[in-house]
Tab-separated table of C-alpha atoms in Angstrom:
chain	number	residue	atom	x	y	z
J	1	UNK	CA	43.135	167.940	22.837
J	2	UNK	CA	43.396	166.608	25.939
J	3	UNK	CA	39.343	165.931	26.166
J	4	UNK	CA	39.819	163.673	23.145
J	5	UNK	CA	42.828	161.989	23.983
J	6	UNK	CA	40.824	160.740	27.011
J	7	UNK	CA	37.855	160.212	24.983
J	8	UNK	CA	39.814	158.475	22.929
J	9	UNK	CA	41.252	155.764	25.521
J	10	UNK	CA	37.509	155.496	27.060
J	11	UNK	CA	35.881	154.303	23.723
J	12	UNK	CA	38.828	151.957	22.840
J	13	UNK	CA	38.345	150.150	26.533
J	14	UNK	CA	34.835	149.623	25.377
J	15	UNK	CA	35.210	147.837	22.732
J	16	UNK	CA	37.963	145.316	23.854
J	17	UNK	CA	37.272	141.572	23.871
J	18	UNK	CA	36.015	141.079	28.154
J	19	UNK	CA	34.452	144.987	28.005
J	20	UNK	CA	32.684	144.066	24.715
J	21	UNK	CA	31.542	140.367	25.805
J	22	UNK	CA	29.936	141.631	28.990
J	23	UNK	CA	28.235	144.315	26.972
J	24	UNK	CA	26.358	141.898	25.350
J	25	UNK	CA	25.549	139.378	28.086
J	26	UNK	CA	24.509	142.335	29.575
J	27	UNK	CA	22.019	143.585	26.619
J	28	UNK	CA	21.149	139.505	26.583
J	29	UNK	CA	19.716	140.081	30.458
J	30	UNK	CA	17.932	143.516	29.357
J	31	UNK	CA	15.944	141.840	27.201
J	32	UNK	CA	15.323	138.634	29.307
J	33	UNK	CA	13.845	141.283	32.095
J	34	UNK	CA	11.661	143.024	29.469
J	35	UNK	CA	10.413	139.321	28.498
J	36	UNK	CA	12.207	139.225	25.004
J	37	UNK	CA	13.151	135.879	25.838
J	38	UNK	CA	14.491	134.242	23.024
J	39	UNK	CA	16.394	137.593	22.157
J	40	UNK	CA	18.848	137.831	25.101
J	41	UNK	CA	19.502	134.384	24.843
J	42	UNK	CA	20.807	134.980	21.707
J	43	UNK	CA	22.873	137.690	23.132
J	44	UNK	CA	23.589	135.790	26.050
J	45	UNK	CA	25.108	132.748	24.398
J	46	UNK	CA	26.451	135.333	21.537
J	47	UNK	CA	28.635	137.012	24.227
J	48	UNK	CA	29.683	133.864	26.380
J	49	UNK	CA	30.633	131.917	22.773
J	50	UNK	CA	32.531	134.902	21.793
J	51	UNK	CA	34.508	135.588	25.209
J	52	UNK	CA	35.167	131.751	25.276
J	53	UNK	CA	36.706	131.553	21.579
J	54	UNK	CA	38.874	134.584	22.024
J	55	UNK	CA	40.390	133.146	25.399
J	56	UNK	CA	41.692	130.066	24.025
J	57	UNK	CA	45.739	130.510	23.257
J	58	UNK	CA	45.506	128.910	19.466
J	59	UNK	CA	42.806	131.313	18.457
J	60	UNK	CA	44.360	134.236	20.073
J	61	UNK	CA	47.944	133.313	18.625
J	62	UNK	CA	46.356	133.200	15.460
J	63	UNK	CA	44.969	136.678	15.708
J	64	UNK	CA	48.600	138.394	17.367
J	65	UNK	CA	50.719	136.388	14.777
J	66	UNK	CA	50.158	138.544	11.472
J	67	UNK	CA	50.806	141.584	13.351
J	68	UNK	CA	54.166	140.013	15.481
J	69	UNK	CA	55.596	138.521	11.946
J	70	UNK	CA	55.526	141.910	10.001
J	71	UNK	CA	59.367	142.635	11.417
J	72	UNK	CA	61.999	140.209	12.589
J	73	UNK	CA	64.948	141.540	15.376
J	74	UNK	CA	67.831	143.456	13.946
J	75	UNK	CA	70.922	141.522	13.846
J	76	UNK	CA	74.614	142.686	13.672
J	77	UNK	CA	75.223	142.530	9.899
J	78	UNK	CA	71.434	143.564	8.979
J	79	UNK	CA	72.895	147.509	9.175
J	80	UNK	CA	76.661	148.582	8.976
J	81	UNK	CA	75.857	151.405	11.140
J	82	UNK	CA	73.300	153.544	13.037
J	83	UNK	CA	72.946	156.968	15.019
J	84	UNK	CA	70.279	156.471	17.326
J	85	UNK	CA	68.249	153.314	19.104
J	86	UNK	CA	65.258	154.669	20.015
J	87	UNK	CA	63.425	152.221	22.620
J	88	UNK	CA	59.443	153.170	22.884
J	89	UNK	CA	57.894	153.366	26.365
J	90	UNK	CA	54.996	151.311	28.230
J	91	UNK	CA	53.775	150.931	31.208
J	92	UNK	CA	55.167	151.600	34.888
J	93	UNK	CA	54.297	151.727	38.452
J	94	UNK	CA	55.975	153.134	41.460
J	95	UNK	CA	56.632	151.321	44.582
J	96	UNK	CA	59.374	152.370	47.246
J	97	UNK	CA	62.396	150.207	47.620
J	98	UNK	CA	61.927	148.012	44.292
J	99	UNK	CA	64.814	148.682	41.321
J	100	UNK	CA	64.021	150.244	38.482
J	101	UNK	CA	63.969	147.175	36.720
J	102	UNK	CA	61.183	146.222	38.124
J	103	UNK	CA	58.593	148.638	38.291
J	104	UNK	CA	58.374	148.797	34.651
J	105	UNK	CA	55.794	146.346	32.820
J	106	UNK	CA	56.658	143.281	31.150
J	107	UNK	CA	56.521	144.680	27.435
J	108	UNK	CA	59.040	147.886	28.863
J	109	UNK	CA	61.422	145.779	30.077
J	110	UNK	CA	61.466	143.452	26.952
J	111	UNK	CA	61.843	146.740	25.228
J	112	UNK	CA	64.804	148.237	27.439
J	113	UNK	CA	66.668	144.487	27.330
J	114	UNK	CA	66.459	144.559	23.356
J	115	UNK	CA	67.722	148.421	23.416
J	116	UNK	CA	70.920	146.857	25.290
J	117	UNK	CA	71.265	144.169	23.361
J	118	UNK	CA	71.329	146.704	19.766
J	119	UNK	CA	73.468	149.121	22.045
J	120	UNK	CA	75.852	146.477	22.410
J	121	UNK	CA	75.999	146.060	19.008
J	122	UNK	CA	76.791	149.917	17.931
J	123	UNK	CA	78.295	151.070	21.084
J	124	UNK	CA	78.450	154.820	19.250
J	125	UNK	CA	74.974	154.822	18.992
J	126	UNK	CA	72.975	156.634	21.568
J	127	UNK	CA	69.780	155.247	23.416
J	128	UNK	CA	66.082	157.255	23.223
J	129	UNK	CA	63.987	156.202	25.837
J	130	UNK	CA	60.513	157.723	25.067
J	131	UNK	CA	57.622	157.231	27.453
J	132	UNK	CA	55.663	159.819	29.884
J	133	UNK	CA	54.523	160.423	33.525
J	134	UNK	CA	51.194	159.476	32.902
J	135	UNK	CA	49.992	159.081	36.739
J	136	UNK	CA	53.197	158.943	38.546
J	137	UNK	CA	55.552	161.643	39.328
J	138	UNK	CA	58.641	159.939	37.331
J	139	UNK	CA	58.187	159.104	33.406
J	140	UNK	CA	58.498	155.188	32.101
J	141	UNK	CA	61.129	156.594	29.952
J	142	UNK	CA	63.201	158.181	33.215
J	143	UNK	CA	62.834	154.550	34.637
J	144	UNK	CA	63.795	152.849	31.303
J	145	UNK	CA	67.056	155.126	31.289
J	146	UNK	CA	68.315	153.895	34.676
J	147	UNK	CA	67.394	150.281	34.527
J	148	UNK	CA	69.519	149.914	31.197
J	149	UNK	CA	72.330	151.749	33.839
J	150	UNK	CA	72.403	149.124	36.130
J	151	UNK	CA	72.362	146.815	33.019
J	152	UNK	CA	75.610	148.671	31.958
J	153	UNK	CA	75.762	151.620	29.613
J	154	UNK	CA	76.734	155.184	30.373
J	155	UNK	CA	74.369	157.326	31.078
J	156	UNK	CA	75.900	160.130	28.851
J	157	UNK	CA	74.889	157.634	25.589
J	158	UNK	CA	71.213	158.176	27.206
J	159	UNK	CA	68.782	160.650	26.145
J	160	UNK	CA	64.982	160.474	27.435
J	161	UNK	CA	61.721	162.052	26.096
J	162	UNK	CA	59.440	162.863	28.934
J	163	UNK	CA	56.337	164.213	27.510
J	164	UNK	CA	55.249	161.636	24.634
J	165	UNK	CA	51.500	160.296	26.011
J	166	UNK	CA	51.000	157.938	22.768
J	167	UNK	CA	53.332	156.627	19.491
J	168	UNK	CA	52.005	159.785	17.165
J	169	UNK	CA	53.253	162.023	20.418
J	170	UNK	CA	56.909	160.055	20.569
J	171	UNK	CA	57.448	160.061	16.769
J	172	UNK	CA	56.948	163.472	16.423
J	173	UNK	CA	59.156	164.251	19.661
J	174	UNK	CA	61.634	161.853	18.234
J	175	UNK	CA	61.734	163.441	14.858
J	176	UNK	CA	63.259	166.737	16.866
J	177	UNK	CA	66.209	164.367	18.260
J	178	UNK	CA	67.092	162.279	15.348
J	179	UNK	CA	66.409	164.854	12.091
J	180	UNK	CA	67.604	162.631	9.008
J	181	UNK	CA	70.404	160.411	11.290
J	182	UNK	CA	69.534	156.612	10.406
J	183	UNK	CA	68.146	154.771	13.524
J	184	UNK	CA	66.830	151.390	15.065
J	185	UNK	CA	63.421	151.558	16.724
J	186	UNK	CA	62.495	148.597	19.298
J	187	UNK	CA	58.897	148.300	20.399
J	188	UNK	CA	56.991	145.120	21.368
J	189	UNK	CA	56.193	143.433	18.273
J	190	UNK	CA	52.813	143.526	17.926
J	191	UNK	CA	53.061	147.725	17.855
J	192	UNK	CA	55.952	147.817	15.641
J	193	UNK	CA	53.575	147.581	12.875
J	194	UNK	CA	51.271	150.391	13.433
J	195	UNK	CA	54.630	152.737	15.091
J	196	UNK	CA	56.313	151.935	11.773
J	197	UNK	CA	53.405	153.925	9.757
J	198	UNK	CA	53.378	156.686	11.870
J	199	UNK	CA	56.740	157.038	11.790
J	200	UNK	CA	56.930	157.063	8.165
J	201	UNK	CA	54.302	159.292	8.493
J	202	UNK	CA	56.613	161.787	9.916
J	203	UNK	CA	59.345	161.668	7.579
J	204	UNK	CA	61.186	158.866	8.988
J	205	UNK	CA	62.443	155.696	8.236
J	206	UNK	CA	63.710	153.882	11.029
J	207	UNK	CA	64.925	150.260	11.025
J	208	UNK	CA	62.661	148.500	12.839
J	209	UNK	CA	64.161	146.043	16.111
J	210	UNK	CA	60.520	144.038	17.443
J	211	UNK	CA	60.786	142.195	20.820
J	212	UNK	CA	58.339	140.784	23.382
J	213	UNK	CA	57.113	138.092	21.313
J	214	UNK	CA	54.046	136.673	22.583
J	215	UNK	CA	52.825	134.056	19.606
J	216	UNK	CA	55.203	132.589	18.374
J	217	UNK	CA	54.818	129.110	16.319
J	218	UNK	CA	54.763	125.949	18.509
J	219	UNK	CA	53.289	123.080	19.621
J	220	UNK	CA	50.092	123.135	21.524
J	221	UNK	CA	49.497	121.079	24.155
J	222	UNK	CA	45.263	119.835	25.012
J	223	UNK	CA	45.346	122.593	28.304
J	224	UNK	CA	46.191	125.123	25.580
J	225	UNK	CA	42.244	124.854	24.335
J	226	UNK	CA	40.880	125.806	27.819
J	227	UNK	CA	40.068	129.597	28.134
J	228	UNK	CA	42.352	131.401	30.244
J	229	UNK	CA	43.500	134.818	31.006
J	230	UNK	CA	46.743	135.066	29.332
J	231	UNK	CA	45.290	134.119	26.145
J	232	UNK	CA	42.287	136.832	26.458
J	233	UNK	CA	45.547	138.970	27.112
J	234	UNK	CA	47.098	138.596	23.824
J	235	UNK	CA	43.799	138.999	21.805
J	236	UNK	CA	43.239	142.078	23.743
J	237	UNK	CA	46.504	143.350	22.455
J	238	UNK	CA	45.178	142.640	18.904
J	239	UNK	CA	42.441	144.346	19.411
J	240	UNK	CA	43.921	147.368	20.992
J	241	UNK	CA	46.829	147.233	17.651
J	242	UNK	CA	43.616	147.512	14.998
J	243	UNK	CA	41.512	150.003	17.126
J	244	UNK	CA	45.142	152.213	17.131
J	245	UNK	CA	45.489	150.848	13.101
J	246	UNK	CA	41.805	152.349	12.496
J	247	UNK	CA	42.369	155.470	14.780
J	248	UNK	CA	45.751	156.200	12.548
J	249	UNK	CA	43.681	155.779	9.527
J	250	UNK	CA	40.784	158.104	10.014
J	251	UNK	CA	43.444	161.203	10.944
J	252	UNK	CA	44.636	160.411	7.628
J	253	UNK	CA	47.610	158.188	8.515
J	254	UNK	CA	48.010	155.242	6.572
J	255	UNK	CA	50.611	153.045	5.052
J	256	UNK	CA	52.655	154.064	2.125
């Protein structure tokens, strides 16, 4: 299972937009080396055009927005009560002298803040943070819990899940905690669709509350039509989630 997990991560990153474009361009250079100039030029042009297109913000937003708009953040009158607020983990790092909120990735911090917002709406609910240790001795769920305490949440109202490596792990471990109780699920907007599919496949029916919206409806200025690393990061998110959905379907996890 460990080898399969690593293989899944490696293969997925090879077909992310930037590596994929570079592979196509490299293939074109190989054709040119072997005197297949026309074919090589076509591959180089295709890789370059593809990379340029997916690095433009309006294109990236158009690809990401359908994933993000499937669910909307929870409002106070959407549910009368909830027993748990489950906040899924994301990236983190460790560095001496920095507070927990500075050690969480941007997505992780957005999720923590959303969890705290909902906790303030439902004070009786228990906050559950998930997220593993990966390369570090401290898990992202532990940092998220510490950050929420610094934001005013009582530590006695928090549970942490430190063994999860991916969303499927998180769903299985959360099921053992929440049982048949109602709960709110917090994750990034682009990740919510896949998360809901996986959690429902485990027999749960969470109330979604997405956060970390990256592709809102907006008016673009001329500079948005120039390629940028920010737009490429959005496209990478689309590829990540679409590949995750494909992997879930291969494993028999499909929407009801």
